[in-house]
mmCIF file of C-alpha atoms in Angstrom:
data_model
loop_
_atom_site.group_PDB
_atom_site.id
_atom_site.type_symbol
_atom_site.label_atom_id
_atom_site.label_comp_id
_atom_site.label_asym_id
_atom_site.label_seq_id
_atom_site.Cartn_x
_atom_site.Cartn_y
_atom_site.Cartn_z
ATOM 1 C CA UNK A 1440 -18.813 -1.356 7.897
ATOM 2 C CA UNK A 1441 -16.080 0.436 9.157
ATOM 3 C CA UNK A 1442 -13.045 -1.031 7.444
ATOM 4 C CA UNK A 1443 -9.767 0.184 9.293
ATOM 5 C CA UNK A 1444 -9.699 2.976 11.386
ATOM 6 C CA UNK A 1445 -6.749 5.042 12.266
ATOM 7 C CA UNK A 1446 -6.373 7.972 14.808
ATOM 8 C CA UNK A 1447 -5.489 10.430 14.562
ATOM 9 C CA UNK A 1448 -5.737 11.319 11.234
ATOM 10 C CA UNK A 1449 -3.016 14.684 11.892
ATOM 11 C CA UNK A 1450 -0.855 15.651 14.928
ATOM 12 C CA UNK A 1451 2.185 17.702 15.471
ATOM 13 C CA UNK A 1452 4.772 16.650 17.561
ATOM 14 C CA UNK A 1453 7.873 18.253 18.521
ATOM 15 C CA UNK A 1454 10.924 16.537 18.634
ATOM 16 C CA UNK A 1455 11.692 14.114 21.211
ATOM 17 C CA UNK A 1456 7.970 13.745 22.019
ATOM 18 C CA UNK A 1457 6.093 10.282 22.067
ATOM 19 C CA UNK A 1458 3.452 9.542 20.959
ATOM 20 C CA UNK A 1459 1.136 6.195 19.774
ATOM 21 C CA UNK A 1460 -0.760 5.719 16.825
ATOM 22 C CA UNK A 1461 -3.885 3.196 16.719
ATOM 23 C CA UNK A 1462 -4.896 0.988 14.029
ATOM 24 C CA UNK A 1463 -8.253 -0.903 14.230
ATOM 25 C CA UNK A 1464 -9.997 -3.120 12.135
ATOM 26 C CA UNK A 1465 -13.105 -4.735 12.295
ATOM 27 C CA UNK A 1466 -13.309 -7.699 9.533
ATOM 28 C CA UNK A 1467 -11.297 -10.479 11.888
ATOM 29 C CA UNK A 1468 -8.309 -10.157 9.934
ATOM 30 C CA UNK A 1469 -5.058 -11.625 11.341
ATOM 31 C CA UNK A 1470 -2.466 -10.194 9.163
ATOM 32 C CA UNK A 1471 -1.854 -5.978 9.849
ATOM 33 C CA UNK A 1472 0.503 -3.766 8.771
ATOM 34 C CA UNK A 1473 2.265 -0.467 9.567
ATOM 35 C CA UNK A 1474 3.748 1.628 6.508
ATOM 36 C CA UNK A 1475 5.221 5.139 5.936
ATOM 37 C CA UNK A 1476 4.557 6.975 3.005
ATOM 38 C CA UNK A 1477 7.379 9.458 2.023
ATOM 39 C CA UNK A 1478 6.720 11.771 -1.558
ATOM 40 C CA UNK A 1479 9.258 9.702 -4.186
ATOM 41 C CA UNK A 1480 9.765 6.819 -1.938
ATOM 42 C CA UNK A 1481 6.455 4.841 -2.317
ATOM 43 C CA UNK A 1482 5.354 3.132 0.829
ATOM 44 C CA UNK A 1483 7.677 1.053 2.820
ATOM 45 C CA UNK A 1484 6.986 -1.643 5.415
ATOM 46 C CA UNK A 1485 7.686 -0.499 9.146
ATOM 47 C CA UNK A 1486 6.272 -3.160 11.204
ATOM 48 C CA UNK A 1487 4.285 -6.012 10.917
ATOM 49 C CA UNK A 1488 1.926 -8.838 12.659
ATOM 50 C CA UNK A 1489 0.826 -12.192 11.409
ATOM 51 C CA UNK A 1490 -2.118 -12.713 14.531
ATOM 52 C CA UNK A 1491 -2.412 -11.546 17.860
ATOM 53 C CA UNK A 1492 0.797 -11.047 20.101
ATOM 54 C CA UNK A 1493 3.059 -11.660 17.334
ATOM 55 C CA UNK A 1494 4.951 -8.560 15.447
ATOM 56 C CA UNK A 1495 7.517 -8.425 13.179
ATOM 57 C CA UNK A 1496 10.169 -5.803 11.677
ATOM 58 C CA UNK A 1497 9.843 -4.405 8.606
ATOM 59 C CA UNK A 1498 12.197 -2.152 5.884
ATOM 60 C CA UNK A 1499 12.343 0.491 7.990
ATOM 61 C CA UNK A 1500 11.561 -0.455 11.558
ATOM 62 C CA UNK A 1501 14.319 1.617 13.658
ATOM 63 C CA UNK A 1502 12.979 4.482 15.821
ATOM 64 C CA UNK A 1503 9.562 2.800 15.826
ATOM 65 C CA UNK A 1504 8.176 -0.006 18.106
ATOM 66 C CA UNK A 1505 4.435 -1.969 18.026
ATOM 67 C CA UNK A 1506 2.246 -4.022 19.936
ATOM 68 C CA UNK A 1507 -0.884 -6.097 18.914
ATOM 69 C CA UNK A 1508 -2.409 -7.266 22.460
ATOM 70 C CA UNK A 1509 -5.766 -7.635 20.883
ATOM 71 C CA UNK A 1510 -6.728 -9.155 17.224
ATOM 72 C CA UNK A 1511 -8.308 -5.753 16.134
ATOM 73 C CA UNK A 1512 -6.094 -3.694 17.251
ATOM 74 C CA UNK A 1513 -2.381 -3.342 16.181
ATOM 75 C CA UNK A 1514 -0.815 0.146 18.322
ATOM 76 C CA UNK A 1515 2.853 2.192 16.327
ATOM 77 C CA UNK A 1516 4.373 4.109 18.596
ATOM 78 C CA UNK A 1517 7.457 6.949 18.658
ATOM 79 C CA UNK A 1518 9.463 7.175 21.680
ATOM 80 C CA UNK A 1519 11.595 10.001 20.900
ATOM 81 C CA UNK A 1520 10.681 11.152 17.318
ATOM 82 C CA UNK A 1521 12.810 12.967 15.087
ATOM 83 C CA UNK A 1522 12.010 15.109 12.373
ATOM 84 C CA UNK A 1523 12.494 12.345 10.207
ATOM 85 C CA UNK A 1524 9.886 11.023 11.053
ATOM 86 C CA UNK A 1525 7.481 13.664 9.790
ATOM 87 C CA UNK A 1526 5.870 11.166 7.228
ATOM 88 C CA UNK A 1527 1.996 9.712 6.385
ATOM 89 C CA UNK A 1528 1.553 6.682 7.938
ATOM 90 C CA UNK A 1529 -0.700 4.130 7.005
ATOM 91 C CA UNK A 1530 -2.459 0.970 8.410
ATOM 92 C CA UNK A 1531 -3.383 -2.277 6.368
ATOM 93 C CA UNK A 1532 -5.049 -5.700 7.733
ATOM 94 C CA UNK A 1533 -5.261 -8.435 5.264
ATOM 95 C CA UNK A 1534 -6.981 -11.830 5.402
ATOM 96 C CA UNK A 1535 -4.154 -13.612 6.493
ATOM 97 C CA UNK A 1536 -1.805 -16.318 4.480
ATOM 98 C CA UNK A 1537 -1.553 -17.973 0.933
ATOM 99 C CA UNK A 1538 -3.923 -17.052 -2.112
ATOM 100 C CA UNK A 1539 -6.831 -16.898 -0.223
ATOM 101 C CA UNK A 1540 -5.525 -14.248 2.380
ATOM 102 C CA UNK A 1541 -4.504 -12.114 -0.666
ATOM 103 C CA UNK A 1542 -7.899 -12.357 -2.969
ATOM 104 C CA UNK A 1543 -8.934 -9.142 -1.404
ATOM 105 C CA UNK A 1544 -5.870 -7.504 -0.867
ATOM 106 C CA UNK A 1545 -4.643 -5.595 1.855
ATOM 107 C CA UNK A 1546 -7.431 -2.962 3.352
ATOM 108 C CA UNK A 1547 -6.001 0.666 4.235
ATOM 109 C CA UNK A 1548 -7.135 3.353 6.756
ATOM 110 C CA UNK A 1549 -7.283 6.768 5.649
ATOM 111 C CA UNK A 1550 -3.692 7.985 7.304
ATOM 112 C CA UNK A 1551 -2.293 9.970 9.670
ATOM 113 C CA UNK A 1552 0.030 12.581 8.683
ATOM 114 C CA UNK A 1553 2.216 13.256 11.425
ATOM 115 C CA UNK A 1554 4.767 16.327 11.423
ATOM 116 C CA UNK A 1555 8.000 16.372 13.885
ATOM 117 C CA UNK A 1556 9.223 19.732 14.398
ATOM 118 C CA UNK B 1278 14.483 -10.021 -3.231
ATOM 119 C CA UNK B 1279 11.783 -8.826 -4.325
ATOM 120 C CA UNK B 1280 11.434 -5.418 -6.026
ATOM 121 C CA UNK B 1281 9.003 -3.139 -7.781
ATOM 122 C CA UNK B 1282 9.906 -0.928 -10.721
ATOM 123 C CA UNK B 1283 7.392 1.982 -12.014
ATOM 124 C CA UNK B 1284 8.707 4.460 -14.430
ATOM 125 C CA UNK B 1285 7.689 7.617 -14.775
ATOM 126 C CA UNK B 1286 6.592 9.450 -11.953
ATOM 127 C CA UNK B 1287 4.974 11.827 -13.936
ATOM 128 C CA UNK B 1288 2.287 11.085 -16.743
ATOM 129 C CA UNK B 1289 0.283 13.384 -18.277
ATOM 130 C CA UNK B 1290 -2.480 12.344 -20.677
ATOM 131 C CA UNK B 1291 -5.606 14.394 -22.212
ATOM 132 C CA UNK B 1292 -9.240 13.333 -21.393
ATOM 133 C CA UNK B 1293 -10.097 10.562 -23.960
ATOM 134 C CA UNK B 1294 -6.718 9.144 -24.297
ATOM 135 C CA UNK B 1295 -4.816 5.853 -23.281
ATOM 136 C CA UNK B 1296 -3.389 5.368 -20.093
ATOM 137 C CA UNK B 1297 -0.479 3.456 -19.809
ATOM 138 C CA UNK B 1298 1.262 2.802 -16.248
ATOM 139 C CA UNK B 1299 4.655 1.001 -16.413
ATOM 140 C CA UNK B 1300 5.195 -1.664 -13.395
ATOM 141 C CA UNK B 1301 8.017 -4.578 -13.969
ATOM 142 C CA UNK B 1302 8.829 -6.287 -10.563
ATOM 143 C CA UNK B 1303 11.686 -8.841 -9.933
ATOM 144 C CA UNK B 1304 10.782 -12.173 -8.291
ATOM 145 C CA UNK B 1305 12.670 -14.957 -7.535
ATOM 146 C CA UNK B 1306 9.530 -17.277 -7.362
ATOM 147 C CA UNK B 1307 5.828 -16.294 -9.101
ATOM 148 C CA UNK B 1308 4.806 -13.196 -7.933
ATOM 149 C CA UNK B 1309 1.388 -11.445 -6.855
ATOM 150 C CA UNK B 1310 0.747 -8.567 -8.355
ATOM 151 C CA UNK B 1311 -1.237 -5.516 -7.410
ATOM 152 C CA UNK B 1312 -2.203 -1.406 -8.303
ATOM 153 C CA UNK B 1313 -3.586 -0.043 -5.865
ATOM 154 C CA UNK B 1314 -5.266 3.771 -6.560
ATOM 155 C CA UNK B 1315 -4.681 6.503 -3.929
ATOM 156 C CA UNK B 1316 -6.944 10.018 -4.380
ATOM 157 C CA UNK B 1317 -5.679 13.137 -2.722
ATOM 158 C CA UNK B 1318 -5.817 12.960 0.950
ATOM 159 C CA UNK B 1319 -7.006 9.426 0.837
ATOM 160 C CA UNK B 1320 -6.003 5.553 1.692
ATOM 161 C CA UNK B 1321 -4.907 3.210 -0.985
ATOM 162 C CA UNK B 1322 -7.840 1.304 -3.079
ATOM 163 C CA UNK B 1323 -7.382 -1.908 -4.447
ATOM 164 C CA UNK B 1324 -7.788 -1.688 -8.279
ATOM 165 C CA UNK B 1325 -6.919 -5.002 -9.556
ATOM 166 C CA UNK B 1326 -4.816 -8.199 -8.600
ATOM 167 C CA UNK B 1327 -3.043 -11.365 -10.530
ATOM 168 C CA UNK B 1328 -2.928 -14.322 -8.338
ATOM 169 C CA UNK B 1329 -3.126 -17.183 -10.701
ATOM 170 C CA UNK B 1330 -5.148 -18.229 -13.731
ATOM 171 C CA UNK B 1331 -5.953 -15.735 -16.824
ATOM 172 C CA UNK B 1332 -3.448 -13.477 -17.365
ATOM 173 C CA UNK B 1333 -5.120 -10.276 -18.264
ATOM 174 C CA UNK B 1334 -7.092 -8.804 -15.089
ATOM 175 C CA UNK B 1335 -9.425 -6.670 -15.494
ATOM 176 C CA UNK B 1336 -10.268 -4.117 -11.743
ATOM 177 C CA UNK B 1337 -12.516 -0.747 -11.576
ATOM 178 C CA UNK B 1338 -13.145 1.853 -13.434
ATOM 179 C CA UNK B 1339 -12.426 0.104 -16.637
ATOM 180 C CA UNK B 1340 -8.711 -0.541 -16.016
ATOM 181 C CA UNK B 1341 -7.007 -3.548 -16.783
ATOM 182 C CA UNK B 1342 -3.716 -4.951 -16.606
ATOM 183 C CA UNK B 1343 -1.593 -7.851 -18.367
ATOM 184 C CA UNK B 1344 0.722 -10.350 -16.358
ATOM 185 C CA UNK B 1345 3.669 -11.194 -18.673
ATOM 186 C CA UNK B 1346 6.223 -13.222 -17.047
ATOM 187 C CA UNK B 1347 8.533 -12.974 -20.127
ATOM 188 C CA UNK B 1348 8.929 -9.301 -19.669
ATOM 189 C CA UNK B 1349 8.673 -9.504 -15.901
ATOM 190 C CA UNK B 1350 5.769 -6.703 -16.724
ATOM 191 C CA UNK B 1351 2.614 -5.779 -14.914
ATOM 192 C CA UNK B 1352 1.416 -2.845 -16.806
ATOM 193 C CA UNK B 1353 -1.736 -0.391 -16.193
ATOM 194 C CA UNK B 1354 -4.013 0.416 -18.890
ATOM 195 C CA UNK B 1355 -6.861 2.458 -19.655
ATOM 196 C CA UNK B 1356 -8.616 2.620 -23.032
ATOM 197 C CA UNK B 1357 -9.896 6.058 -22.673
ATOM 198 C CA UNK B 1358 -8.809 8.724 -19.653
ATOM 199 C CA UNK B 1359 -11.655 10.824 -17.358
ATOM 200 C CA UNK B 1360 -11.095 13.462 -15.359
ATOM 201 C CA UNK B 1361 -11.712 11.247 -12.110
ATOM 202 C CA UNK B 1362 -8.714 9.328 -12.779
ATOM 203 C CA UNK B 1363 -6.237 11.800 -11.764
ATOM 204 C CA UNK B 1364 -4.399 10.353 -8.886
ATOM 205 C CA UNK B 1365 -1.483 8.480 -7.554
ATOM 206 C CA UNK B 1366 -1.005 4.670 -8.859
ATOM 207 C CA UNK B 1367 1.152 2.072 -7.179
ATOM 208 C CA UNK B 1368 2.155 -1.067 -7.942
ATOM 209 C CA UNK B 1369 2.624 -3.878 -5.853
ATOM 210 C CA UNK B 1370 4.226 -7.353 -5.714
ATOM 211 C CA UNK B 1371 4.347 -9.749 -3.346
ATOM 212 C CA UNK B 1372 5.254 -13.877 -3.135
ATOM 213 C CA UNK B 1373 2.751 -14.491 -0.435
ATOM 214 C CA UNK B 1374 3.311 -17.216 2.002
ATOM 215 C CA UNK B 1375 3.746 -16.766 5.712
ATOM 216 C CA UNK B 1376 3.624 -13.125 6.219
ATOM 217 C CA UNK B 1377 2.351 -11.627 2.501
ATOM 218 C CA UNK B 1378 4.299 -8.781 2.898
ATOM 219 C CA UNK B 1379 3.317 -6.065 -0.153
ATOM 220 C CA UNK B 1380 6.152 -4.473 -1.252
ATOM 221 C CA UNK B 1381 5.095 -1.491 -3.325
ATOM 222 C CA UNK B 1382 6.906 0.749 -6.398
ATOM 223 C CA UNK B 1383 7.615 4.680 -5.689
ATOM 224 C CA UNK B 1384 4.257 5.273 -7.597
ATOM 225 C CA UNK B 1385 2.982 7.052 -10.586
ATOM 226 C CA UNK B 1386 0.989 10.127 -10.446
ATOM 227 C CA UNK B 1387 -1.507 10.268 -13.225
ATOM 228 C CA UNK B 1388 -2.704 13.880 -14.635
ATOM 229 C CA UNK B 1389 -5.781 14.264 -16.784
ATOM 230 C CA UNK B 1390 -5.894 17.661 -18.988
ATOM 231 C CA UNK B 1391 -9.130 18.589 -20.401
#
């Protein structure tokens, strides 16, 4: 059972690259979630999607756009990254709404850790 | 708005002794409430959750945590610390609904001295 899977887990980009990172889950979730984890800061909400071909913004959405053409799959990518964006970025899915979506919580991947020179 | 205090960034206990993570969240409506566990180089693990009924949760590895809506408090304990538990602790809140967006404290890092 392969939970959520994000690639890659490391890269190195240099500034004004692109680049697109790949979430995928395999426990029919509808709800998934894009954060960025920042040492002091906690993690903060980029983007989000409540089902398939619907995504919302987040906290901290600017510089960052997403796309969820499949239920599995939910896609974050950098058009022009900065070195601001050197962060560790991590995927959830959840069940989906009200108590019951929440009795398991969210499920993470394992992170990428991306570095913008 | 909802928010997520943790205080102390920092907390050092020995093995054997009582942990004690701090979370108090703001909510306008009754919250969810969440730690989640992260190990070095890892994802976030669920440890516990309060959605409704009894207010003292219990999760894994023999933490617990109490729910008290007079003190807006959601605090992490552990009756006796191991070496394993060194790691980074976050709390989490959310009001659930449409989107149950987790909104999640600046964390804790727990250290465990021999």
């Amino acid at each position: 059972n392969a939970g959520v899977t994000q690639t890659p887990k490391f890269r190195v980009l240099k500034t004004g690259q692109s680049m697109t990172l790949l979430c995928a889950q395999d426990m029919n979730h509808e709800y998934m979630y894009w954060y960025r984890q920042d040492p002091g800061m906690g993690l903060r909400l980029i983007h989000y999607s409540v089902g398939e071909g619907t995504t919302a913004k987040g906290e901290v959405p600017d510089g960052y756009n997403v796309s969820r053409l499949k239920k599995q799959n939910f896609l974050l990518g950098l058009e022009s990254a900065a070195p601001s964006q050197t962060s560790v970025y991590f995927c959830a899915s959840s069940y989906g709404t009200g108590t019951a979506g929440l009795m398991d919580g969210y499920t993470f991947g394992s992170g990428t850790r991306l570095t913008v020179v | 708005a909802q928010s997520v205090t943790q205080l102390g960034s920092h907390v050092s206990v020995s093995e054997g002794a009582l942990v004690l993570l701090r979370c108090n969240y703001s909510s306008s409506v009754p919250p969810y409430l969440f730690w989640y566990v992260q190990y070095p180089n890892q994802g976030l693990q669920l440890l516990l959750k309060y959605t409704t009924g009894a207010t003292l949760v219990k999760g894994i590895n023999g933490f617990e945590a109490e729910f008290k809506k007079s003190e807006t408090s959601f605090h992490l304990t552990k009756p006796s610390a191991h070496m394993s538990d060194a790691a980074e602790y976050f709390c989490a809140v959310t009001r659930g609904g449409a989107t149950n967006k987790l909104i999640f404290g600046t964390g804790t890092l727990l250290a465990v001295q021999p």
